[in-house]
Every structure is written in C-alpha cells, then in structure tokens.
Coordinates of N, CA and C and ligand atoms in Angstrom, one line a residue:
X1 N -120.8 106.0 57.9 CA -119.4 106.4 57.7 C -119.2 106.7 56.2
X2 N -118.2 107.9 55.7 CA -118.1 108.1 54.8 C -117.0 107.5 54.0
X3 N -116.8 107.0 52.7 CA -116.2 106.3 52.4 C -114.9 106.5 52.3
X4 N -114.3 107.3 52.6 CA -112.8 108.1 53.2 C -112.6 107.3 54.9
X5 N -113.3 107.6 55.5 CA -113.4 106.5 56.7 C -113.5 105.4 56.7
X6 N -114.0 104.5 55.6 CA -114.2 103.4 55.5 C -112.7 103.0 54.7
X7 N -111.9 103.9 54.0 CA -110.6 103.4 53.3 C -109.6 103.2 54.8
X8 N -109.8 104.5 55.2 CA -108.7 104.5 56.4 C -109.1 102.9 57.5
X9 N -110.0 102.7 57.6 CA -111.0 101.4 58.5 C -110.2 100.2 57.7
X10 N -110.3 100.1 56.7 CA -109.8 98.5 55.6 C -108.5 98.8 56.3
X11 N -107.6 99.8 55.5 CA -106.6 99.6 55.2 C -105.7 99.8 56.4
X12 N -106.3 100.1 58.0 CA -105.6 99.6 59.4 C -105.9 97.9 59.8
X13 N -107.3 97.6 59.5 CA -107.0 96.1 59.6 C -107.1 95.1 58.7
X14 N -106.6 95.8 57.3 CA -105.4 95.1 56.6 C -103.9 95.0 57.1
X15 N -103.5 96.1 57.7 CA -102.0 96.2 57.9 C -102.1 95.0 59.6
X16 N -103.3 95.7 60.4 CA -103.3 94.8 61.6 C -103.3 93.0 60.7
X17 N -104.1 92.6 60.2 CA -104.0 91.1 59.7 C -102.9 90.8 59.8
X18 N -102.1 92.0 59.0 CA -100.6 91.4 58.3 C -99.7 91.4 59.5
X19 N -99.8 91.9 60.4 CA -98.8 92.1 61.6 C -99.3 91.3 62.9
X20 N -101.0 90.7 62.6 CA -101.0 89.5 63.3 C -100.8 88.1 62.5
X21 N -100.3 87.8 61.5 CA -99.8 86.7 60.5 C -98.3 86.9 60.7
X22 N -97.3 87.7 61.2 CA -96.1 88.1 61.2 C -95.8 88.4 59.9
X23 N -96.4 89.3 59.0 CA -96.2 89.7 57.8 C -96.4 91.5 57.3
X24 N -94.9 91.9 56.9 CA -94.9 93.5 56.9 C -96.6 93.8 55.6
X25 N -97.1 94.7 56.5 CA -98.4 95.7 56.0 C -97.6 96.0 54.2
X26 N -96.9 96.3 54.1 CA -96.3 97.1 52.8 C -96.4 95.9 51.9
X27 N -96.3 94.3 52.4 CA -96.1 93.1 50.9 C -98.4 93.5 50.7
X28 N -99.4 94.0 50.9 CA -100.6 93.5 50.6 C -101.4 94.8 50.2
X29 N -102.0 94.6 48.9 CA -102.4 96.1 48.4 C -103.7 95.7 48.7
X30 N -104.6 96.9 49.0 CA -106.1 96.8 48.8 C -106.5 96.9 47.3
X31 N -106.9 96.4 46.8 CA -107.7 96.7 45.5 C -109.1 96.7 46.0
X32 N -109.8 98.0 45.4 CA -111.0 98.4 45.8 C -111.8 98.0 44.7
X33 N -112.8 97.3 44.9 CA -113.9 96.4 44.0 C -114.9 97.6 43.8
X34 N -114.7 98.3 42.5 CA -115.7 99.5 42.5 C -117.2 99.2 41.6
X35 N -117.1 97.9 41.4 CA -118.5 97.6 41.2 C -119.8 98.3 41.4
X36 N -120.4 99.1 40.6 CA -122.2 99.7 40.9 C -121.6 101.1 41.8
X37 N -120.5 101.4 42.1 CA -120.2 102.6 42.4 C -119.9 103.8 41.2
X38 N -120.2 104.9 41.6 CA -120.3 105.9 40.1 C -118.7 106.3 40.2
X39 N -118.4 107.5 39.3 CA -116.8 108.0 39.4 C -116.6 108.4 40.4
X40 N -117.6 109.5 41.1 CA -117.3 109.9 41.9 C -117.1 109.5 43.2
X41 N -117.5 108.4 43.4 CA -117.3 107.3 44.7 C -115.8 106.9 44.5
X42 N -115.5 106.6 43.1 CA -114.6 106.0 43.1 C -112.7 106.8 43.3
X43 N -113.7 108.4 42.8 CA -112.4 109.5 43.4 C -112.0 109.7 44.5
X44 N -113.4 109.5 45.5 CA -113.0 109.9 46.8 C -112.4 108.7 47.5
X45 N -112.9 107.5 46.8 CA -111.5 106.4 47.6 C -110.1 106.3 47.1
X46 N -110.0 106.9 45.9 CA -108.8 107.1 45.7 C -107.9 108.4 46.7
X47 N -108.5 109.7 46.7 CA -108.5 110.6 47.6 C -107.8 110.3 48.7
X48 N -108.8 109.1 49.4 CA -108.4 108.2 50.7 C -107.4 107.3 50.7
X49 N -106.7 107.1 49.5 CA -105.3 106.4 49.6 C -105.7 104.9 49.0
X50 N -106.6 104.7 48.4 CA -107.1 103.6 47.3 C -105.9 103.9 46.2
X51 N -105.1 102.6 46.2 CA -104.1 102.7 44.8 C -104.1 101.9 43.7
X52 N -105.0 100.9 44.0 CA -106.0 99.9 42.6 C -107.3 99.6 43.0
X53 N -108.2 99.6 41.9 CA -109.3 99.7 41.9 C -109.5 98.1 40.5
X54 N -110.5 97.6 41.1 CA -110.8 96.6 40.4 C -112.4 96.4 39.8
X55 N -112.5 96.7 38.6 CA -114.0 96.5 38.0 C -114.4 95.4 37.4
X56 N -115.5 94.9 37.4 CA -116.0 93.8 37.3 C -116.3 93.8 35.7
X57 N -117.6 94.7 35.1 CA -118.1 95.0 33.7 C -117.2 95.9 33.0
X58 N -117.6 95.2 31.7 CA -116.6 96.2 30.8 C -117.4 97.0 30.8
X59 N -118.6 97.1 30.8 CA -119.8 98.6 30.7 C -119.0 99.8 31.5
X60 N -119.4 99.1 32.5 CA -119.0 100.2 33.3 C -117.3 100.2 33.4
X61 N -116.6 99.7 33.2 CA -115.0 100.1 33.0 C -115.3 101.1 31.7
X62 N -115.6 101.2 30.8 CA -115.5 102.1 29.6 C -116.1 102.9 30.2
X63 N -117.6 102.9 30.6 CA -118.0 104.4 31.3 C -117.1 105.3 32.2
X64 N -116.2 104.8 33.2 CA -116.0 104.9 34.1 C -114.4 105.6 33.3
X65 N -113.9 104.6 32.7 CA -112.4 105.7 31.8 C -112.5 106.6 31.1
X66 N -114.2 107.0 30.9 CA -114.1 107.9 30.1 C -114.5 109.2 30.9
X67 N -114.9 109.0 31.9 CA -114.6 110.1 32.6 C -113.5 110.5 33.9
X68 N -112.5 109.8 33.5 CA -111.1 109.8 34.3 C -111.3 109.4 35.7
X69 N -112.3 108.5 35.8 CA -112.8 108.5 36.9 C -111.3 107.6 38.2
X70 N -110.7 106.8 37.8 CA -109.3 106.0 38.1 C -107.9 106.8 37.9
X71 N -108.3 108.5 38.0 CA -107.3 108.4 37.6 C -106.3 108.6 39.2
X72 N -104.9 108.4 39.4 CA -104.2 108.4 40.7 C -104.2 107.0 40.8
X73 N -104.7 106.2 40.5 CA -104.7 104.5 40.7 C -104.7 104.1 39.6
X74 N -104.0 102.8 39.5 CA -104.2 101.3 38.8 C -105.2 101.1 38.7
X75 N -105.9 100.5 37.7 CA -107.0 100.0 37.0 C -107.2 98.4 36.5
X76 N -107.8 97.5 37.6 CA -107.5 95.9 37.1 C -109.0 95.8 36.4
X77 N -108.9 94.8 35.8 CA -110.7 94.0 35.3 C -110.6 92.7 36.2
X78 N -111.5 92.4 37.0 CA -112.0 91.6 37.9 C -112.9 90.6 37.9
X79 N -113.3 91.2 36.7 CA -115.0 90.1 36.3 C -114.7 88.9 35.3
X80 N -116.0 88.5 35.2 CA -115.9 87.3 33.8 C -116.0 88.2 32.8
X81 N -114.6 88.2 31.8 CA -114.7 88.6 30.6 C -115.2 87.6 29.3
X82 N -115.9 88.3 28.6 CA -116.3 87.3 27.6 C -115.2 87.6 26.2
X83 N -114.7 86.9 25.4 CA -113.9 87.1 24.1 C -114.1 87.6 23.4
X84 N -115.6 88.2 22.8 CA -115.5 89.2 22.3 C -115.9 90.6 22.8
X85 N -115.4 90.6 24.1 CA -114.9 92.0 24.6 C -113.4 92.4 25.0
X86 N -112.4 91.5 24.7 CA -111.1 92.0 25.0 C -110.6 93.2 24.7
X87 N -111.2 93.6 22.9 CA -110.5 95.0 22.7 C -110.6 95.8 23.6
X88 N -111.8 96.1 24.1 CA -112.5 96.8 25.4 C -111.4 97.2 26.7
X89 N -111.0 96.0 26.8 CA -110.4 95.5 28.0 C -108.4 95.6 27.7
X90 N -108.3 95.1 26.8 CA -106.7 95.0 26.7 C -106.0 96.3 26.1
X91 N -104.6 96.5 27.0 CA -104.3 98.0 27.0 C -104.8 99.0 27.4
X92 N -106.2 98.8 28.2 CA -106.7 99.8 28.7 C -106.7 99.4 30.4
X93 N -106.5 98.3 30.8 CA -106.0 98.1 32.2 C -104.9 97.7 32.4
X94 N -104.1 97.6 33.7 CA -102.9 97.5 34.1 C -102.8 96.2 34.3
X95 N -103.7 95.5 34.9 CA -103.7 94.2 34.6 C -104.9 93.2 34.6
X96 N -105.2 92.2 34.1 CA -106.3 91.8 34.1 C -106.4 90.4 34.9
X97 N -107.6 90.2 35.9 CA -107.4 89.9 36.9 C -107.9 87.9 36.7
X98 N -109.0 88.2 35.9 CA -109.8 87.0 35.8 C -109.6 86.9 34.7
X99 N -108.5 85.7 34.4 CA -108.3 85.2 33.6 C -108.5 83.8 33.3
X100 N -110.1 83.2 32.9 CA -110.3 81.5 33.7 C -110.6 80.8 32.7
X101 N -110.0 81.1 31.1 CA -109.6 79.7 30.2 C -108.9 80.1 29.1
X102 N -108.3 78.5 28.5 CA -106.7 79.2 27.5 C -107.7 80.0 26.4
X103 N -109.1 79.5 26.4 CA -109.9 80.0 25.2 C -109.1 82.1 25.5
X104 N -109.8 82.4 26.7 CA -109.7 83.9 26.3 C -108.3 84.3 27.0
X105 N -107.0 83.6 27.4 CA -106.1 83.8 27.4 C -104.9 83.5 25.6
X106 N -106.2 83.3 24.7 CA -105.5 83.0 23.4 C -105.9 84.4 23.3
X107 N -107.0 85.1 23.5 CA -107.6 86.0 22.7 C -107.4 87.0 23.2
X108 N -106.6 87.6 24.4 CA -106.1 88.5 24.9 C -104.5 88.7 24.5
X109 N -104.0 87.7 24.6 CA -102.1 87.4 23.8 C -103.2 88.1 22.8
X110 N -103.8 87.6 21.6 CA -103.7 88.1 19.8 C -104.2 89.7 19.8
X111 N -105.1 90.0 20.9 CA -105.3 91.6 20.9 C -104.4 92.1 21.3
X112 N -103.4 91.9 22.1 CA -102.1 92.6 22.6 C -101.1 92.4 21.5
X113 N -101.0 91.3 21.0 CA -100.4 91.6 20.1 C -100.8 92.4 18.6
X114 N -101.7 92.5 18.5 CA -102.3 93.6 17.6 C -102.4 94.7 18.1
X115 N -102.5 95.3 19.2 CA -101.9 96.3 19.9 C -100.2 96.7 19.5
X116 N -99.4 95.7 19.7 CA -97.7 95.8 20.5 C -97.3 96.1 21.7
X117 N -98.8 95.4 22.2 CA -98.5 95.8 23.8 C -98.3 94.3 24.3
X118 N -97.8 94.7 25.4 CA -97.6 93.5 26.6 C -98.6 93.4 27.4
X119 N -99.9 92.1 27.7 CA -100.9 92.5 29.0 C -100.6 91.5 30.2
X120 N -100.8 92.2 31.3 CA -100.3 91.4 32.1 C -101.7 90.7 32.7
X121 N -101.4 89.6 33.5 CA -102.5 89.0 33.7 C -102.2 88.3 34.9
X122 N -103.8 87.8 35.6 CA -103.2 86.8 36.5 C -104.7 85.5 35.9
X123 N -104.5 84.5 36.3 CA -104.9 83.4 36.0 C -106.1 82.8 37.2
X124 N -107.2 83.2 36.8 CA -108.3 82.7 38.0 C -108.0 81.1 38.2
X125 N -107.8 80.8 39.3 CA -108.5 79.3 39.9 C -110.1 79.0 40.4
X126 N -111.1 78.4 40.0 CA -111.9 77.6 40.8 C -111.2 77.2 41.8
X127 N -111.0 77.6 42.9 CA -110.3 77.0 44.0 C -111.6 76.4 44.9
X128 N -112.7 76.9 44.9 CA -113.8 75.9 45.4 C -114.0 74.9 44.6
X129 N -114.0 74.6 43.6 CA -114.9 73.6 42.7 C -116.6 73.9 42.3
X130 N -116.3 75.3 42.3 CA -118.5 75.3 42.6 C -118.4 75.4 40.9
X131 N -119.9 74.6 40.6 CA -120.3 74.5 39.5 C -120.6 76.1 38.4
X132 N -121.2 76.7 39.8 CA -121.3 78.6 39.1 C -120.2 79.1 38.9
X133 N -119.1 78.7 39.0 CA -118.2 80.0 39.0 C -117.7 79.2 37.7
X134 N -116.3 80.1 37.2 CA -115.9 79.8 36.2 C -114.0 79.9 37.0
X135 N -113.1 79.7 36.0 CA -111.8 79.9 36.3 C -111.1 78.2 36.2
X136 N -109.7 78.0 36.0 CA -108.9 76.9 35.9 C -109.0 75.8 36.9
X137 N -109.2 74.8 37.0 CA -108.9 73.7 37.8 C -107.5 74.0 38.7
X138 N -106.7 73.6 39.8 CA -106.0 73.8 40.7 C -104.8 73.1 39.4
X139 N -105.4 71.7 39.2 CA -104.3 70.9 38.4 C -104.6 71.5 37.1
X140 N -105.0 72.1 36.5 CA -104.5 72.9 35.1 C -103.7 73.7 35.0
X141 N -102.8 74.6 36.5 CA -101.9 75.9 35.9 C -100.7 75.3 36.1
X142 N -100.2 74.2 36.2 CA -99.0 74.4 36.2 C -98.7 73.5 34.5
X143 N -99.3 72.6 33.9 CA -99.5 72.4 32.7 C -99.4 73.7 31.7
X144 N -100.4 74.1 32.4 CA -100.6 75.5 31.3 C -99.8 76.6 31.2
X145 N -98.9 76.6 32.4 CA -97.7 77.6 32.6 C -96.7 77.4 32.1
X146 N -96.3 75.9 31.8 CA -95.1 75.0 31.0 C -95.5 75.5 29.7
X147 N -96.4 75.7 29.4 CA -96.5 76.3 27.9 C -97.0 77.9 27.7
X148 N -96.5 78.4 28.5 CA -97.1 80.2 28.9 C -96.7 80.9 28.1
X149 N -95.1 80.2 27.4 CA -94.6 81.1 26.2 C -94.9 81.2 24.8
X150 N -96.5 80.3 24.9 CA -97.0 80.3 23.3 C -97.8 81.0 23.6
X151 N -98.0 81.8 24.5 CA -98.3 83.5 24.6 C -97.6 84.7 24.6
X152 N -96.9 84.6 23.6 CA -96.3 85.6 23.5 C -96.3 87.2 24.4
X153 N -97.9 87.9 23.8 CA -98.0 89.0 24.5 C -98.7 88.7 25.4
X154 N -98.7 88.1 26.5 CA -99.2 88.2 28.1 C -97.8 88.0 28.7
X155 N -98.1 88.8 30.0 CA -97.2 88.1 31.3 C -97.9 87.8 32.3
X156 N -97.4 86.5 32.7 CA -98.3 86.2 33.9 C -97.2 86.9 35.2
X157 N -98.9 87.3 35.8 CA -98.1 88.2 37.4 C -98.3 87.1 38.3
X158 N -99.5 86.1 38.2 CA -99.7 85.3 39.4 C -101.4 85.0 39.4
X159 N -101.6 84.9 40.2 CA -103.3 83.9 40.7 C -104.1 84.4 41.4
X160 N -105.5 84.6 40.6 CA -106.8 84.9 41.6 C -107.5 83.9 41.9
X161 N -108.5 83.9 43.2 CA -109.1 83.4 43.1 C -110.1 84.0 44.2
X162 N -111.9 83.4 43.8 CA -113.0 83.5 44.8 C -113.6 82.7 45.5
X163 N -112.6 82.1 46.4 CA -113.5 81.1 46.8 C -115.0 81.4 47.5
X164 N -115.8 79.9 48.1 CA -116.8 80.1 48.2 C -117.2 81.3 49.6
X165 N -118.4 81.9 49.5 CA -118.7 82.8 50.5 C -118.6 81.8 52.5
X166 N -117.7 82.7 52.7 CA -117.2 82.1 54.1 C -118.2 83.1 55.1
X167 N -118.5 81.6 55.8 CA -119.8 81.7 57.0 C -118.9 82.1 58.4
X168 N -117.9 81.4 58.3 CA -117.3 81.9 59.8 C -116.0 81.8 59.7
X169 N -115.1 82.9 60.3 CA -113.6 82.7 60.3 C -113.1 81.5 60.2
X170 N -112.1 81.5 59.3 CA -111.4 79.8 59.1 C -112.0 78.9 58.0
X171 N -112.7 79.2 57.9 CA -113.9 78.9 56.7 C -113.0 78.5 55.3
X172 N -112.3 79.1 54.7 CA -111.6 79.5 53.5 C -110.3 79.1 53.9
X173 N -109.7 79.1 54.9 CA -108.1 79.1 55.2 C -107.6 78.1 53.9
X174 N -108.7 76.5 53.9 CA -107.4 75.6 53.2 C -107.6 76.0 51.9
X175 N -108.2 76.9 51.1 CA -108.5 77.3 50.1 C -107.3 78.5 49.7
X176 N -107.2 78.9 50.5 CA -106.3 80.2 50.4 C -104.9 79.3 50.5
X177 N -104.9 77.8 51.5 CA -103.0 77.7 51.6 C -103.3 76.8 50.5
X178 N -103.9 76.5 50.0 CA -104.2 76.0 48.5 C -103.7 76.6 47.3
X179 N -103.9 77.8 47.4 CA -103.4 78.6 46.4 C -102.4 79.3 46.7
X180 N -101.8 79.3 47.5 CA -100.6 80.0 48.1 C -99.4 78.6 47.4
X181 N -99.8 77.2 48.0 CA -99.1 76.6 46.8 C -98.6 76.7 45.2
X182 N -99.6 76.5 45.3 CA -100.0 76.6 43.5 C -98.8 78.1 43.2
X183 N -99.1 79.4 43.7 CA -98.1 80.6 43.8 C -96.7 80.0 43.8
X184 N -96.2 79.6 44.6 CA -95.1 79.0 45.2 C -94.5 78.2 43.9
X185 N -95.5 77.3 43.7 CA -94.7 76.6 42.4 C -94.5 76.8 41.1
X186 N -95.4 78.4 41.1 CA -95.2 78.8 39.4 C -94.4 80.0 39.8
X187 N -94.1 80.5 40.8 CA -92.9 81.5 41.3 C -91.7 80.6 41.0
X188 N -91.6 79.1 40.7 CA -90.5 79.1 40.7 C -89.7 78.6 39.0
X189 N -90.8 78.3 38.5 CA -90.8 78.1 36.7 C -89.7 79.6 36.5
X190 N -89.1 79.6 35.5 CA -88.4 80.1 34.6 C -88.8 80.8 33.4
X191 N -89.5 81.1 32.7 CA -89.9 81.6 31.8 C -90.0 83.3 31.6
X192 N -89.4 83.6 30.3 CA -89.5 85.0 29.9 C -90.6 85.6 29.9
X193 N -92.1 85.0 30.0 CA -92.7 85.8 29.6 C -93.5 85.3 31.3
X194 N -92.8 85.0 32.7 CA -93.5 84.8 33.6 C -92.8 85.9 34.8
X195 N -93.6 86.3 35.2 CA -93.0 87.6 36.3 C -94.1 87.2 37.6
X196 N -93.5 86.1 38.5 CA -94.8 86.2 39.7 C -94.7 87.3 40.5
X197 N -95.7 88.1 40.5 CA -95.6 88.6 42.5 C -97.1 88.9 42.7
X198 N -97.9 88.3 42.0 CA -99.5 88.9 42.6 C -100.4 87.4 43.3
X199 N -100.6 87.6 44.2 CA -101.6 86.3 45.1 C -102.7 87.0 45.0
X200 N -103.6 87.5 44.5 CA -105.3 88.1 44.9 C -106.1 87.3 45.3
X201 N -106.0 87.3 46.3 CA -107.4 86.6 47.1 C -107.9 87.3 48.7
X202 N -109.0 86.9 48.9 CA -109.1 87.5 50.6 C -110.5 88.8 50.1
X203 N -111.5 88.9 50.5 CA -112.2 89.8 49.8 C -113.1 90.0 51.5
X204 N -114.1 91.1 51.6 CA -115.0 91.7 53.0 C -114.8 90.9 53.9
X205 N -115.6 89.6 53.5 CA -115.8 88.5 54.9 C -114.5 87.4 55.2
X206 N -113.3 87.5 54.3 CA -112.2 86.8 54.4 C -110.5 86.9 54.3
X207 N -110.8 88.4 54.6 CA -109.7 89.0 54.0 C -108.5 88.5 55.2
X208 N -108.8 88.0 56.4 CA -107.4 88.4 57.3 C -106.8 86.7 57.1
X209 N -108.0 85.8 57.0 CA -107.4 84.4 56.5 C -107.0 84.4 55.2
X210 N -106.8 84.7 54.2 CA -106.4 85.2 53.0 C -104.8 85.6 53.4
X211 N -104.9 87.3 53.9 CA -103.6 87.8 54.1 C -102.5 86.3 55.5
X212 N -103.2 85.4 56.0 CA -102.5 84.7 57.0 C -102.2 83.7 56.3
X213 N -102.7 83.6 54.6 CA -102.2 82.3 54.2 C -101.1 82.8 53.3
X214 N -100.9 84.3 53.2 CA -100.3 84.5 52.4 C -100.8 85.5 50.7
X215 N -101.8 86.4 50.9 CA -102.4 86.7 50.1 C -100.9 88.4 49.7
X216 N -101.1 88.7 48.6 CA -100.8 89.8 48.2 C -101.5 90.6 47.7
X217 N -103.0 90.8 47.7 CA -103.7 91.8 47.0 C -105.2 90.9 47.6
X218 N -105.7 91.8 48.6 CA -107.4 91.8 48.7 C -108.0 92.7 48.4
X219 N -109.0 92.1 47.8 CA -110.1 93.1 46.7 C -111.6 92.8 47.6
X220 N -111.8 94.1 47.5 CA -112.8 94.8 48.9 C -113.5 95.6 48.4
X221 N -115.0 95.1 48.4 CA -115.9 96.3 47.8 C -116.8 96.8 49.1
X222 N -117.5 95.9 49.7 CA -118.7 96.6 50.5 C -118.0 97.2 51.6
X223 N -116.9 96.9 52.1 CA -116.2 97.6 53.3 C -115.6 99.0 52.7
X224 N -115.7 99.0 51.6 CA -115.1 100.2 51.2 C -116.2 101.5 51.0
X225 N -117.2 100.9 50.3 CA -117.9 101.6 49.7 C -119.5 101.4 50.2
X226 N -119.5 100.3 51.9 CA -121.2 100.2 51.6 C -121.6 99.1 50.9
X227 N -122.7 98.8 51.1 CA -123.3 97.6 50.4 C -124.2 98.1 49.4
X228 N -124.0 97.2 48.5 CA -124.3 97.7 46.8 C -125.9 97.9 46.9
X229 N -126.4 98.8 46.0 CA -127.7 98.8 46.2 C -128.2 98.2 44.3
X230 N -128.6 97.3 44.3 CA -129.1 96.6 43.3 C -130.5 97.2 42.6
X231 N -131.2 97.7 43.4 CA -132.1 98.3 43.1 C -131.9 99.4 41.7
X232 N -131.3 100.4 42.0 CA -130.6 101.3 41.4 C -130.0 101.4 40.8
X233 N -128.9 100.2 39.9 CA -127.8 100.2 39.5 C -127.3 100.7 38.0
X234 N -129.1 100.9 37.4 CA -129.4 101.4 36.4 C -129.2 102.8 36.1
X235 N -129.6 103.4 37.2 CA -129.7 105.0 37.6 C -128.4 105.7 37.7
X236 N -127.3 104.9 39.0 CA -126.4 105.5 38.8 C -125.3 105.1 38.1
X237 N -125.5 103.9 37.1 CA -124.4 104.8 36.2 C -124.5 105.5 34.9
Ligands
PLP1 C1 -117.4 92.4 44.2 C2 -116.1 91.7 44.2 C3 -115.2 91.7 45.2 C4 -115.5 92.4 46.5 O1 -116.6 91.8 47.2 P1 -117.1 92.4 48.6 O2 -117.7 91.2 49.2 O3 -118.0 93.5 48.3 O4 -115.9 92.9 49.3 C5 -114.0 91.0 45.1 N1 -113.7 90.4 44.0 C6 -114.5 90.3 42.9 C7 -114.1 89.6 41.7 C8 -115.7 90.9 43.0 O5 -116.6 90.9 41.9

C-alpha cells in the first residue's frame, strides 16, 4: 500500500475508535511519527491529509526544515531532547512534545525567552515506570505545575506519554486512564501561562485503547509509513 492509502487506512479507524468509545472523530489528531522517513515521504502524507507530523532527532528535524519538507502541517519534536540542543528545537516547532525534566524545561523557557517567543509544550510522563525510558513520575506534575509560572516563556498544552509496548488489546488501558487523570487535574489549575487541550498518547499497536481512554492526539509511524528500515537509515537521509 501506498502511503496515501495507508493515511486514508489510520485516519478511518481512528475516527471508527472514536465512534466506538462514543467520542466525535474531530476531538483526535493523527500526528504522523516521521522518523527515518525522507521529505518526500513526509509530503505525500501530508498530501493525504496528515496535519502534524512529529520528529524524534533534531538531525533530522533540521534536515528535514530545510528542505520545506512539513510544509501544510504542524511540526512537533517527539524525541529525547538533550539541553544543549534546544536552540535547534525552540521556535522552530509548534510544539514540543517530550518534555521529561524541570532540568530541560528550564532550558527551553531561557531559549524562548532569548528568542521573545512563547514555546509551547507538553510534559512527558513515565507512565510505565521502565527504567529505559525517561519523562516525569505520575506524582511530579501536579507539584511541578503549581509552579509552571516560574516559566515564564513556556505554555503548557498538556501530557505525553509511551507507555510500555502492548502485547494484546487492553494491555495499556490503565496506563492511558492513568493519564487521562493526571489531564483532568491540571485542566483544572488556573494559571496564565497553562492552556490544556493536548492528551498524546495511543501510538500503531495501541491507539483505539488510548483514543477509549480519552487520548487527543495519536502519534503513528509504521501504520503510516511502513516499517522503518534500520538498515538504511544512513542513506536516506
Ligand atoms: C516512533 C514513535 C511513534 C510511532 O511509533 P509506531 O509504533 O511506529 O507507530 C510514536 N511516538 C514516538 C515518541 C515515537 O518515537
């Protein structure tokens, strides 16, 4: 299948999920994980009605904007950012997705504010607890949100998270109504510099328990685009 077929494929049983969870298709965006895909992959999913695109490396995000390769779509950062690559990163995406400690949510506010820009962000959870991954404890963001205004230049949109690789449907559910809490209770904080409406979670093998717990943005690479070929990754880009 060509990957125009494969946008129109996600994004019918995305809307079907949402209308078997009794939830309108229109509250859940696809964000397409363009990971090890070149520009041109990443045009023709836009083509196909891809309206954010989500990159993991800054390498390849700079490669990739410099040949307008996002352009028609939103442009998030997805991956583990390291601190000293923010400039890279801030003001050149719409919003930044993995955001998993105060360390590089200090360092993203002081490049935005050396900018005069505003970056918006959402705040990763470890919602599994796995030792490999990185991102906030469940009980760290609402602490950390009571103080979200000694960040001046960020806004928080809301919460990512990956949990662990799900073996069989249902797999992930309490993980996802896990974080649907956590949503719920910093949707309801007050603060000037807090704007919730992004849930990102739900990704190939988990997306319709995600959108049933309540997800507002699943990020989808291999259903979009094929399964990554590792071999090559050098080559094409
Ligand atoms: C690669 C990636 C995805 C998409 O994964 P697939 O299993 O290919 O759908 C989603 N989120 C992040 C952060 C990723 O790196």
């Amino acid at each position: 299948m060509s990957i125009a077929e494969n946008v129109g494929k996600v994004l019918a049983e995305i809307a079907e999920s949402a209308r078997a969870a009794g939830r309108d298709p229109g509250e859940i965006t696809l964000c397409a994980a363009t990971k090890m895909n070149d520009a041109q992959a990443v045009r023709e999913a836009i083509r196909a009605g891809v309206r954010v695109c989500g990159e993991n490396r800054v390498q390849e995000l700079t490669a990739k904007l410099a040949e307008n390769a996002y352009e028609g779509a939103e442009i998030h950062f997805i991956g583990h950012l390291q601190t000293n690559k923010v400039k890279q990163v801030v003001g050149k995406v719409n919003l930044i997705q993995s955001v998993d400690s105060e360390h590089l949510l200090t360092a993203i506010s002081g490049e935005a504010r050396r900018q005069g820009i505003i970056q918006d962000i959402l705040l990763e959870i470890n919602i599994g607890q796995e030792a490999a991954k990185s991102g906030f404890g469940a009980e760290e963001i609402l602490p950390l949100v009571d103080k979200i205004d000694s960040f001046p230049n960020i806004r928080l949109r809301g919460l990512m998270a990956i949990p662990p690789i799900a073996r069989n449907p249902g797999d992930n559910l309490k993980f996802f109504l896990k974080m649907r809490q956590i949503y719920v209770d910093i949707r309801a904080k007050k603060k000037d510099n807090v704007s919730v409406d992004c849930l990102s979670m739900g990704m190939s093998g988990d997306f319709a328990d995600a959108i049933a717990a309540g997800s507002t943005m699943v990020r989808i690479g291999t259903a979009v685009f094929g399964a990554r070929d590792y071999t090559t990754a050098h080559q094409k880009m």
